[in-house]
PDB file of C-alpha atoms in Angstrom:
ATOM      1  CA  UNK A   1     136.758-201.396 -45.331  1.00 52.00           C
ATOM      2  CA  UNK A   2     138.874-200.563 -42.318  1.00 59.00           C
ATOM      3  CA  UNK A   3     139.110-198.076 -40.122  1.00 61.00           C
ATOM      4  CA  UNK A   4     141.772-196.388 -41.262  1.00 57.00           C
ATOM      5  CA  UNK A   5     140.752-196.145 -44.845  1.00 68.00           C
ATOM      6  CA  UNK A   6     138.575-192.641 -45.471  1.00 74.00           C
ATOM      7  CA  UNK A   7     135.231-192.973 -46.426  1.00 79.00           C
ATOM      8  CA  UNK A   8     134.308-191.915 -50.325  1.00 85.00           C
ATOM      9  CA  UNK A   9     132.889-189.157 -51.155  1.00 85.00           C
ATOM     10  CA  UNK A  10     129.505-190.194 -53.160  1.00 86.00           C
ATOM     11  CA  UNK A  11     128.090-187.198 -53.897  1.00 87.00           C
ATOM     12  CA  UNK A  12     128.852-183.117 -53.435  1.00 88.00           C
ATOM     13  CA  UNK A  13     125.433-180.850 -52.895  1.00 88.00           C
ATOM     14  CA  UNK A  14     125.892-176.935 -52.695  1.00 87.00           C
ATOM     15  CA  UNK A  15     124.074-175.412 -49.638  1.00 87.00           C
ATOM     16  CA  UNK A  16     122.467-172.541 -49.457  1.00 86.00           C
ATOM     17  CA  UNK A  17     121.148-169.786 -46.449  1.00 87.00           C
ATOM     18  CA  UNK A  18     117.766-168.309 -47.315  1.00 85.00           C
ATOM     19  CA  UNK A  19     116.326-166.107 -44.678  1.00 85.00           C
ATOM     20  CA  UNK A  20     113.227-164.965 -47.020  1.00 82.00           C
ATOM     21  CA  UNK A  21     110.693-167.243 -44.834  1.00 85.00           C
ATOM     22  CA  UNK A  22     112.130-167.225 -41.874  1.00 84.00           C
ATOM     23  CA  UNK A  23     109.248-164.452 -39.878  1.00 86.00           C
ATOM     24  CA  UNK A  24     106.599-167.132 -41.521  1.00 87.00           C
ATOM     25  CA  UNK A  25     107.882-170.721 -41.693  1.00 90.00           C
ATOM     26  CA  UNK A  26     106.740-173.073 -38.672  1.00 91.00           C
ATOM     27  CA  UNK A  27     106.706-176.664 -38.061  1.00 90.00           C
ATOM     28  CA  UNK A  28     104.027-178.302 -37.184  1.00 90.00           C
ATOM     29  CA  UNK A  29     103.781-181.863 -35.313  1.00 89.00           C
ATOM     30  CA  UNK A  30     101.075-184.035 -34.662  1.00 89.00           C
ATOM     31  CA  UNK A  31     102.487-186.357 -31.557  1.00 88.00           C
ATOM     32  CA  UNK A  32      99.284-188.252 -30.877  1.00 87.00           C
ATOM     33  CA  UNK A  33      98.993-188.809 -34.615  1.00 83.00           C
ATOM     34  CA  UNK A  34     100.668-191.903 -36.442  1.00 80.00           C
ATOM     35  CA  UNK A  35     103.390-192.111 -38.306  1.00 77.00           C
ATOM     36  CA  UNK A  36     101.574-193.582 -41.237  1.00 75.00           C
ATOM     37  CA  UNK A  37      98.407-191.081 -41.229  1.00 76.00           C
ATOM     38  CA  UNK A  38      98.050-187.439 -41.420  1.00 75.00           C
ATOM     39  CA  UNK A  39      95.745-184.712 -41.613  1.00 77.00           C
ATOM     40  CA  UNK A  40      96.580-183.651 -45.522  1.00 76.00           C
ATOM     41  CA  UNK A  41      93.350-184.928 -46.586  1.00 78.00           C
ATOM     42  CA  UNK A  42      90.887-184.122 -43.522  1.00 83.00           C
ATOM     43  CA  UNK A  43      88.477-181.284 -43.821  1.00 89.00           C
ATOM     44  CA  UNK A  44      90.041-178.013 -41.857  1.00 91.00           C
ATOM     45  CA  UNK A  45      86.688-175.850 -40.755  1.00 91.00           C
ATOM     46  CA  UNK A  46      88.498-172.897 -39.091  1.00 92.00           C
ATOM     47  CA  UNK A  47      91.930-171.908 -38.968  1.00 93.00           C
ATOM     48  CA  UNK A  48      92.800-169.391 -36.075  1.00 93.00           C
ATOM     49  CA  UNK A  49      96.670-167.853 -34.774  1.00 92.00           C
ATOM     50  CA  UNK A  50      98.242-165.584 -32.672  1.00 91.00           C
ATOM     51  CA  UNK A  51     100.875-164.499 -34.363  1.00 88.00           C
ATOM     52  CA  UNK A  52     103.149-162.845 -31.207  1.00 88.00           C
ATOM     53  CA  UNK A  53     103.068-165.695 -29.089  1.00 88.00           C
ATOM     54  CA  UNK A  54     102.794-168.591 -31.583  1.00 88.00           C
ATOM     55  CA  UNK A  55      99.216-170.126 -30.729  1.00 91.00           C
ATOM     56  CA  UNK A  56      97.136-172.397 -33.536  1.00 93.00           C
ATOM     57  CA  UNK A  57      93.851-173.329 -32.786  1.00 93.00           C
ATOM     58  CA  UNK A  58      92.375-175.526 -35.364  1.00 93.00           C
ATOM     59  CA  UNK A  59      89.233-177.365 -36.336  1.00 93.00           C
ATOM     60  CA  UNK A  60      88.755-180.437 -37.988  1.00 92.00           C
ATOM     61  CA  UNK A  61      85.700-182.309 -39.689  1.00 92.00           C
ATOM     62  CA  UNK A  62      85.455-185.371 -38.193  1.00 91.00           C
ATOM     63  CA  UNK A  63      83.652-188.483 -40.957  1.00 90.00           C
ATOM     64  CA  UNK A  64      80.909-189.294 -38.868  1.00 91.00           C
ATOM     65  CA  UNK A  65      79.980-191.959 -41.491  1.00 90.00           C
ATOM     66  CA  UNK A  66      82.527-193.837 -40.847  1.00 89.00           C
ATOM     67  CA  UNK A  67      82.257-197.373 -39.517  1.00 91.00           C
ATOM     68  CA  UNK A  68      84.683-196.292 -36.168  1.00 90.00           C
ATOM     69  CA  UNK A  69      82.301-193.439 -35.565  1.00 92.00           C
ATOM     70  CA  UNK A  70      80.075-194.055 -32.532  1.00 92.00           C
ATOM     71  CA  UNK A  71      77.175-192.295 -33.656  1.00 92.00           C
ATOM     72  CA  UNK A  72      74.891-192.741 -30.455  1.00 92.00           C
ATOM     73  CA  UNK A  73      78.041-191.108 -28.774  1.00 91.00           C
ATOM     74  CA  UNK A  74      78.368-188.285 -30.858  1.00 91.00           C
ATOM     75  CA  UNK A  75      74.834-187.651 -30.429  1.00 91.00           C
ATOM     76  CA  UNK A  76      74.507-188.051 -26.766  1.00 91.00           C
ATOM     77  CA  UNK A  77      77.821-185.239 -27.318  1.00 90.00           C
ATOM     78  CA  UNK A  78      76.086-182.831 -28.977  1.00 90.00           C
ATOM     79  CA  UNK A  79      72.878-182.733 -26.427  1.00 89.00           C
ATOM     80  CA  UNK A  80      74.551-182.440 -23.826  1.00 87.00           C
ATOM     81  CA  UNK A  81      77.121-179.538 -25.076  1.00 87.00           C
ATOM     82  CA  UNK A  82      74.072-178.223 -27.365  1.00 85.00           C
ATOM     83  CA  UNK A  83      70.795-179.418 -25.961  1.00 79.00           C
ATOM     84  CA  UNK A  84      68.042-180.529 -28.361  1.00 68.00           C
ATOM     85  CA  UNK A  85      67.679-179.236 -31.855  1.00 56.00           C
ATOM     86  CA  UNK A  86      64.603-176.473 -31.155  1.00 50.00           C
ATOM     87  CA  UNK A  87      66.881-174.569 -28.136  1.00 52.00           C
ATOM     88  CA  UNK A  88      69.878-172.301 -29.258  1.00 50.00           C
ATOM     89  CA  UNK A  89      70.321-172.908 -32.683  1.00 51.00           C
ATOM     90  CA  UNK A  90      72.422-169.782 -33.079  1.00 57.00           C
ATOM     91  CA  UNK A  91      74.846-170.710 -30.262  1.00 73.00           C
ATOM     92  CA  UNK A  92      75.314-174.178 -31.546  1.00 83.00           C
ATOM     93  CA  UNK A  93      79.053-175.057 -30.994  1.00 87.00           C
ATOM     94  CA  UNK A  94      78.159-178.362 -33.251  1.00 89.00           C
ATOM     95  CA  UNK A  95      76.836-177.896 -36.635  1.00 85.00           C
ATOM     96  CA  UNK A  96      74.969-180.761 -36.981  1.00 85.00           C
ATOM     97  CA  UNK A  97      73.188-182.819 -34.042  1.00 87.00           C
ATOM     98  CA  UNK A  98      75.878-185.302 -33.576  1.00 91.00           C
ATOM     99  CA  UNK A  99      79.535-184.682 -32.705  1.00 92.00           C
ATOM    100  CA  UNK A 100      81.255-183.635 -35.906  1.00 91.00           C
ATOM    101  CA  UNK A 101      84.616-181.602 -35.328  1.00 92.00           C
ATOM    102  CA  UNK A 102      88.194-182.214 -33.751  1.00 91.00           C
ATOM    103  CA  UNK A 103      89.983-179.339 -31.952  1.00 92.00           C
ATOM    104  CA  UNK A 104      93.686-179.459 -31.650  1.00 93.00           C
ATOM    105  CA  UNK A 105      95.191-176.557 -29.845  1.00 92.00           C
ATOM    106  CA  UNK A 106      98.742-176.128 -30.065  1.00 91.00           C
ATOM    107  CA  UNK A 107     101.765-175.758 -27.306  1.00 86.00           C
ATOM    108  CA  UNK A 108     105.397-175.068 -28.147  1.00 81.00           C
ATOM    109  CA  UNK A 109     107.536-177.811 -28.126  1.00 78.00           C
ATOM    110  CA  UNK A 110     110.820-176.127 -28.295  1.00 79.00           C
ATOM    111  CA  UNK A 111     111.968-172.596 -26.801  1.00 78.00           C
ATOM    112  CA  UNK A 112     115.496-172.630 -28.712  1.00 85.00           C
ATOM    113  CA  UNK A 113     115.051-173.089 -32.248  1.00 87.00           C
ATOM    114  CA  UNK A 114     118.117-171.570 -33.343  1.00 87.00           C
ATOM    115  CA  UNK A 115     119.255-174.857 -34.926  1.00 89.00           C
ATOM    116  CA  UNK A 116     116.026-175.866 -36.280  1.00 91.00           C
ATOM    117  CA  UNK A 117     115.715-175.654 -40.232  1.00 92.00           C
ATOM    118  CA  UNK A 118     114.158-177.035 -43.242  1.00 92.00           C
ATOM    119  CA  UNK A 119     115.658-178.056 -45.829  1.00 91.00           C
ATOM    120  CA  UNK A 120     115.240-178.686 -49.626  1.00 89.00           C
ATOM    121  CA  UNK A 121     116.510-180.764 -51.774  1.00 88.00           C
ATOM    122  CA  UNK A 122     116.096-180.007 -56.075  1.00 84.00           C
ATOM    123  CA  UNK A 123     118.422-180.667 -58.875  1.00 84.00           C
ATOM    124  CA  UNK A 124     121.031-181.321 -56.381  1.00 86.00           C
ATOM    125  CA  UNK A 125     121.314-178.585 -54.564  1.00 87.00           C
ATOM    126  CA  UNK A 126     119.835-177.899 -51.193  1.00 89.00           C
ATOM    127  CA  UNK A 127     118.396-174.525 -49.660  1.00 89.00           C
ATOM    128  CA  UNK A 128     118.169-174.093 -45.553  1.00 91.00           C
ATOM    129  CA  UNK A 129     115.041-172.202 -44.016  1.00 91.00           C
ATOM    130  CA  UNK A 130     115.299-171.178 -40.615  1.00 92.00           C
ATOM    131  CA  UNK A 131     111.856-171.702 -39.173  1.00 92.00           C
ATOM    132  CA  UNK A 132     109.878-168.822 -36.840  1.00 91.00           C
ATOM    133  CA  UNK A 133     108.715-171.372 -34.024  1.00 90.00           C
ATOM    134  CA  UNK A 134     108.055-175.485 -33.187  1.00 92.00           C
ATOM    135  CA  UNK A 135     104.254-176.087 -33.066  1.00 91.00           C
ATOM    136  CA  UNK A 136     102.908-179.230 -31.577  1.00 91.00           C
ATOM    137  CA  UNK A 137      98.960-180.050 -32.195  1.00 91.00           C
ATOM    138  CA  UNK A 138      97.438-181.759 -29.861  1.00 91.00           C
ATOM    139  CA  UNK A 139      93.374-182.427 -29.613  1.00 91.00           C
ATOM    140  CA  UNK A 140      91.560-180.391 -27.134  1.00 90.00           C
ATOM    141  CA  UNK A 141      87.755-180.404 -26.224  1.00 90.00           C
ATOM    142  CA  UNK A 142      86.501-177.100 -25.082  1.00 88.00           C
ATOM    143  CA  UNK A 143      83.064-178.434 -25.322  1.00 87.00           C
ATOM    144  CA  UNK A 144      83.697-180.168 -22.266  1.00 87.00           C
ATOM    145  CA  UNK A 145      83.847-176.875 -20.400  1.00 85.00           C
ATOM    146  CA  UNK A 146      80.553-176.092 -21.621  1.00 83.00           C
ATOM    147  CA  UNK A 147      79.170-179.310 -20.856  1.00 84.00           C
ATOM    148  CA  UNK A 148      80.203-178.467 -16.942  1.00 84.00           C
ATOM    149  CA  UNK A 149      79.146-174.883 -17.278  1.00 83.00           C
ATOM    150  CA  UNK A 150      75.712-175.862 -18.183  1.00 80.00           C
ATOM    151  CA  UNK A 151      75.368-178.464 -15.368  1.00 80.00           C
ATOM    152  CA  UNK A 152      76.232-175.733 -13.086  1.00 82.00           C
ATOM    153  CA  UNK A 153      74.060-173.400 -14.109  1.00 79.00           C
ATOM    154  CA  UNK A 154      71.085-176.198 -14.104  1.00 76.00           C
ATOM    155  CA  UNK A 155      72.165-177.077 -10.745  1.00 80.00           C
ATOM    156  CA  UNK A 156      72.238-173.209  -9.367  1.00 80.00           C
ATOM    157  CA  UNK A 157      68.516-173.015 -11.186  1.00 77.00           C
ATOM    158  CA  UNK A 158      67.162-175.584  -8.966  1.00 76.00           C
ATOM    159  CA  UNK A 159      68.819-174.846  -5.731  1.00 74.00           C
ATOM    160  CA  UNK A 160      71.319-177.318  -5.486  1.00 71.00           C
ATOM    161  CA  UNK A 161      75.098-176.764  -3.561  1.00 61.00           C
ATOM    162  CA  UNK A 162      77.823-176.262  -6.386  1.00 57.00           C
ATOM    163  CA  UNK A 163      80.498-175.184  -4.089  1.00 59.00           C
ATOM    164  CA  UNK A 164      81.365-179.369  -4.072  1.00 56.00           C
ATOM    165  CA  UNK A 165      81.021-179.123  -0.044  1.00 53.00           C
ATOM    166  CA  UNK A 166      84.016-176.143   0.102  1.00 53.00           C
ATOM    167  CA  UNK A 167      83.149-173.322   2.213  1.00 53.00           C
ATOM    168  CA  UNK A 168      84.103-170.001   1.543  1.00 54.00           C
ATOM    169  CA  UNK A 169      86.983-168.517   4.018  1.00 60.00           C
ATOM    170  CA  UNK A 170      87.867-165.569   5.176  1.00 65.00           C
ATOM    171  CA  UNK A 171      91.358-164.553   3.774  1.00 68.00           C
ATOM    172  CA  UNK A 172      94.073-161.784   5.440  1.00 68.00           C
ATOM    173  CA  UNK A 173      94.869-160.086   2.336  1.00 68.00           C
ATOM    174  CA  UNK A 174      98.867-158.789   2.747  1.00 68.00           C
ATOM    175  CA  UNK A 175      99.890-155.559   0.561  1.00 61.00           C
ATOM    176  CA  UNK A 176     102.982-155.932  -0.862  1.00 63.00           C
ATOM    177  CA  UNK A 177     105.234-153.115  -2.735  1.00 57.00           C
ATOM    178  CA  UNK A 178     107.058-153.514  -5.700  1.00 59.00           C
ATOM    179  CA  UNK A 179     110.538-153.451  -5.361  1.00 62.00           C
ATOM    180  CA  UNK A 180     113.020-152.788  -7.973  1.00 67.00           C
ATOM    181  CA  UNK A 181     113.909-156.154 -10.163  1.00 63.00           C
ATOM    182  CA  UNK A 182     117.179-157.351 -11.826  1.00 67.00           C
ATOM    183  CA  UNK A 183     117.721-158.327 -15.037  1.00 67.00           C
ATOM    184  CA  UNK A 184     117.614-162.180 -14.062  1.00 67.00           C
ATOM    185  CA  UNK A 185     114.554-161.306 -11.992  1.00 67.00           C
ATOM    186  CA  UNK A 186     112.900-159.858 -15.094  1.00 64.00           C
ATOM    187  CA  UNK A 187     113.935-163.184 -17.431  1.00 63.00           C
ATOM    188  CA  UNK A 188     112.247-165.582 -14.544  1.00 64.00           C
ATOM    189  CA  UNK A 189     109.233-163.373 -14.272  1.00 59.00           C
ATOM    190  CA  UNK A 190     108.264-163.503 -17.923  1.00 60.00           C
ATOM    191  CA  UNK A 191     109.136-167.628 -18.197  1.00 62.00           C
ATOM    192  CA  UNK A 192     106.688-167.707 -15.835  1.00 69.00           C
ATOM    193  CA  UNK A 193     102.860-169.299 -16.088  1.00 67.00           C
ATOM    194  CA  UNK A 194     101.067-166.001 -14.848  1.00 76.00           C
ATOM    195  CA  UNK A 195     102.933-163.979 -16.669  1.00 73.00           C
ATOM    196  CA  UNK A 196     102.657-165.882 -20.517  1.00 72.00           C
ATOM    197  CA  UNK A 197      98.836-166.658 -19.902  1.00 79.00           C
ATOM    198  CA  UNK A 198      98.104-162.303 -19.154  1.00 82.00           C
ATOM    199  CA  UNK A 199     100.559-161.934 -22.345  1.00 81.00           C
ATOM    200  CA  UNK A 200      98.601-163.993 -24.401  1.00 82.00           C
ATOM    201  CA  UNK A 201      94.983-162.898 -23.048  1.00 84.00           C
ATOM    202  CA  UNK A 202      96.307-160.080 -24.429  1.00 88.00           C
ATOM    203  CA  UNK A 203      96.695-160.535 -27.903  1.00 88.00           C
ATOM    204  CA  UNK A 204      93.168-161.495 -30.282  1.00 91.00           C
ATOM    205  CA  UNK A 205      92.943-164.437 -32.471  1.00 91.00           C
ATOM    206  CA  UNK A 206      93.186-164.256 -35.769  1.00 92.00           C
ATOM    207  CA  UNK A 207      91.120-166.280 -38.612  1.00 92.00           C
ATOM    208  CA  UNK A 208      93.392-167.305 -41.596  1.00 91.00           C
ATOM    209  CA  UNK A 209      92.627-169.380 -44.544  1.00 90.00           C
ATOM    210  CA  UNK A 210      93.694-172.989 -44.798  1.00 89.00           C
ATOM    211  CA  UNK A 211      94.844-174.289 -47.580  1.00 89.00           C
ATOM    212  CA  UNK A 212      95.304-177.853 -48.619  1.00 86.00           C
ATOM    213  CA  UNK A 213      98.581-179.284 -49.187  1.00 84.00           C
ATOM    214  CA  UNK A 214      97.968-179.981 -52.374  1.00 86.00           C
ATOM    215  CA  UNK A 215      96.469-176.655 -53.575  1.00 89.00           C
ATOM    216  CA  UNK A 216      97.775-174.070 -55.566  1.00 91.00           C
ATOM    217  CA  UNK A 217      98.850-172.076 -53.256  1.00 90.00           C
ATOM    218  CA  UNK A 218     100.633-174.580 -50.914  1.00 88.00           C
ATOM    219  CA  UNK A 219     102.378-175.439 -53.484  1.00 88.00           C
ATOM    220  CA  UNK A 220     103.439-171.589 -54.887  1.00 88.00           C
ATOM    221  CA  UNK A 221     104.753-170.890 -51.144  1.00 85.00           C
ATOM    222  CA  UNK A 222     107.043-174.365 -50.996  1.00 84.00           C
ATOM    223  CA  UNK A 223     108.112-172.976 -54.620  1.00 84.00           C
ATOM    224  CA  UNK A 224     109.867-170.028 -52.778  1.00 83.00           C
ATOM    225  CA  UNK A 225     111.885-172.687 -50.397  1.00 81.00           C
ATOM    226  CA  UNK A 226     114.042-173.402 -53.556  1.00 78.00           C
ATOM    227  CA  UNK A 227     114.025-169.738 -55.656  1.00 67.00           C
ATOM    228  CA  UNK A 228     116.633-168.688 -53.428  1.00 59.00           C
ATOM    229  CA  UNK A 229     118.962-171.120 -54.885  1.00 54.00           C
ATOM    230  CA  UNK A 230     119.022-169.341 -58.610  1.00 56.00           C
ATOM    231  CA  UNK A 231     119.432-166.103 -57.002  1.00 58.00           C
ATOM    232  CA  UNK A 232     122.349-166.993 -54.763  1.00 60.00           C
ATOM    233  CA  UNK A 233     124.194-168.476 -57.783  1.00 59.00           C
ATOM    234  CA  UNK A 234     125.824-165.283 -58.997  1.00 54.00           C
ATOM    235  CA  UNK A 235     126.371-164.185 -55.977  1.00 55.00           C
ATOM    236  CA  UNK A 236     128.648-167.785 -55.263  1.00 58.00           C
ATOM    237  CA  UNK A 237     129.967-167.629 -58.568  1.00 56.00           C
ATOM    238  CA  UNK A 238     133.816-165.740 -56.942  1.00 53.00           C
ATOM    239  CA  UNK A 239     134.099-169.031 -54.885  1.00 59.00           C
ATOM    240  CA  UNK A 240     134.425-170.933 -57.970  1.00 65.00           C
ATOM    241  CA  UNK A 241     137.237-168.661 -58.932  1.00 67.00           C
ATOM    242  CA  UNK A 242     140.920-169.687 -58.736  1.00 74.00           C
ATOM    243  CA  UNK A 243     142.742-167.780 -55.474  1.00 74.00           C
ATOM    244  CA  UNK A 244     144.872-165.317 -57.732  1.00 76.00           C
ATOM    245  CA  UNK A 245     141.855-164.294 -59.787  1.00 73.00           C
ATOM    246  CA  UNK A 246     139.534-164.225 -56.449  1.00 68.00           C
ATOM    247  CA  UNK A 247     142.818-161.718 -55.337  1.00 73.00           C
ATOM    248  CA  UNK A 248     143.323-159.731 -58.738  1.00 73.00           C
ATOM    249  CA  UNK A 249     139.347-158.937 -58.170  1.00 68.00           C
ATOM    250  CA  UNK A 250     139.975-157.837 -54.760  1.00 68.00           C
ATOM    251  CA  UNK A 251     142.515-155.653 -55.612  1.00 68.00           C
ATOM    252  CA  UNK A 252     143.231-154.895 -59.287  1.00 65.00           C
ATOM    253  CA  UNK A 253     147.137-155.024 -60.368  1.00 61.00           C
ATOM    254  CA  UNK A 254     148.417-151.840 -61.194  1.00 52.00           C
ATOM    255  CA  UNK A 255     149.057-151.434 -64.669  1.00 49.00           C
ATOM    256  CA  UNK A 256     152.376-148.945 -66.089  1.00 51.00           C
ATOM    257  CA  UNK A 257     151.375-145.767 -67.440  1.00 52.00           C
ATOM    258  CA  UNK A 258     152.648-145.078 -70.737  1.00 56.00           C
ATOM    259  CA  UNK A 259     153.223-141.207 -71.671  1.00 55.00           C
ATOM    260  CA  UNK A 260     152.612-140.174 -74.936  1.00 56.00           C
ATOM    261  CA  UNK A 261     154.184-137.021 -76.204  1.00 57.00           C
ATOM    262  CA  UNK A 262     151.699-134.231 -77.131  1.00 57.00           C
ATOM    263  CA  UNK A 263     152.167-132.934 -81.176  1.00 65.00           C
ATOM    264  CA  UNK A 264     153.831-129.712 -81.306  1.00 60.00           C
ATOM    265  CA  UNK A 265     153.118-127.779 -84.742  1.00 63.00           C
ATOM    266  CA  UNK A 266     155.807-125.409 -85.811  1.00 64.00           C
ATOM    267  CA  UNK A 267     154.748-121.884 -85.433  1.00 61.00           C
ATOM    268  CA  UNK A 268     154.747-120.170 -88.785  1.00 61.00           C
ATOM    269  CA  UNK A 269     157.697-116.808 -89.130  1.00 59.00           C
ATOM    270  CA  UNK A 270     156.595-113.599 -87.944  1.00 56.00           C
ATOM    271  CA  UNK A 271     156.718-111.457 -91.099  1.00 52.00           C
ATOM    272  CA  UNK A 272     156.598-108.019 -89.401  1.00 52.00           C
ATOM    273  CA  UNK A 273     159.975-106.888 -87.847  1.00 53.00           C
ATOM    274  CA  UNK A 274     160.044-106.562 -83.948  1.00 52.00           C
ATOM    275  CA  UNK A 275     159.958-102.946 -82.854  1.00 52.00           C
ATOM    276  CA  UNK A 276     163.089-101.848 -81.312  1.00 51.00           C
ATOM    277  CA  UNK A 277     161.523 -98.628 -79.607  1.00 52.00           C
ATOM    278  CA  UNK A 278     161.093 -98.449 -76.221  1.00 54.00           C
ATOM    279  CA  UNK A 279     158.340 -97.057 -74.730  1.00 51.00           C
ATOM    280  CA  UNK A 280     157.648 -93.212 -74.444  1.00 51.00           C
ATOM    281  CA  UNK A 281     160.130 -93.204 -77.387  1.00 52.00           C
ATOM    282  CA  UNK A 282     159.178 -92.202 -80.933  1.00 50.00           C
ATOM    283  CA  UNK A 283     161.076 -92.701 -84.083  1.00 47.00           C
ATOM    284  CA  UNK A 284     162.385 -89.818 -86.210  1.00 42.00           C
TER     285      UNK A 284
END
């Protein structure tokens, strides 16, 4: 085919606009993860969010009877973040004695999403959902935090230097007063680190429930991606229409009035003679 020939058209979809998920639809990517494997069939233990600024935490069971789990590892994980089996059983951030969870803790991957969508495609038609925010899910291991607290604190216990040779100096502290900000000023301020990690201190997680992607309910919610579609039919049912009859719909033709002549009875004869007399005037 050359270039100056126009492609074909193979096929003609109608597209439609729903806005009906758009406060609750988010895409979530995996970037460390695979093309070929996913997490659709992995055990989700807790689900948490916070819904203002867009932050997932989520744990997943990890198969430590696998052959590629390193179970000496995992254990040697768990003592160290948990200790040994008779101390703190009720502060226990692994349920078992070995290493057996995955926590991914999400950062957003795009700040403009206003041409981000998802789409659907049924029975040849195709619905667009404007999504609420870009998630990406990376693992994170907050255990290793308590691993270094407890070290610290055992070191302290015994005596030993934690301040890792730093001395403590004496700092001029300088008062400053807030000064009136501009509008640009304001914008910079809140993209800022300080300023997004008070906003989110802020707000308190939230458990959800997880639901596989297979379940009953996952699949009633990507049901309403294509219900919009039926209901938008009638409402795309004038573009279908030929331009006059789009027109005459707009504005209805005047139609001619016809008159129609009212009945008039005849009135019946007075029998009784008119009176001639005026008044104040009698008759002889």
């Amino acid at each position: 085919m050359s270039e100056d020939e126009d492609d074909s058209v193979a096929e003609e979809y109608p597209v439609y606009l729903s806005h009906d998920l758009e406060d609750g639809l988010f895409i979530f990517q995996y970037p460390l993860r695979p093309t070929g494997s996913s997490y659709d069939s992995s055990k989700v233990i807790k689900f948490s969010i916070k819904p203002e600024n867009q932050e997932v935490t989520m744990e997943v069971s990890l198969d430590t009877q696998s052959n590629n789990y390193d179970l000496s590892h995992g254990e040697q994980i768990a003592i160290n973040v948990d200790g040994s089996s008779q101390k703190n059983s009720q502060e226990k951030f692994f349920d078992s004695q070995v290493m057996d969870k995955l926590t991914f803790q999400s950062t957003k991957s795009l700040t403009d999403i206003s041409t981000v969508a998802v789409a659907c495609v049924k029975d040849k038609k195709v619905v667009l959902s404007p999504v609420a925010g870009v998630i990406s899910m990376q693992p994170s291991f907050p255990f290793l935090d308590i691993t270094d607290k407890k070290a610290k604190e055992e070191a302290k216990e015994r005596g030993d230097d934690t301040s890792g040779g730093e001395e403590e100096e004496e700092k001029q502290i300088t008062v400053k007063f807030a000064r009136q900000e501009s509008e640009r000023m304001k914008k910079a301020r809140e993209r800022s680190f300080n300023y997004l990690s008070k906003k989110s201190a802020e707000e308190p997680w939230y458990n959800t429930s997880y639901h596989a992607s297979t379940s009953e309910e996952s699949m009633a919610e990507r049901a309403k991606l294509m219900l919009t579609s039926e209901s938008m039919e009638d409402q795309t049912a004038a573009l279908n229409m030929k331009p006059s009859d789009y027109m005459d719909s707009l504005f209805p033709a005047a139609h001619e009035q016809t008159w129609v002549a009212a009945e008039v009875k005849p009135t019946k004869p007075n029998s009784s003679k008119p009176s001639t007399e005026r008044p104040g005037q009698s008759g002889s």
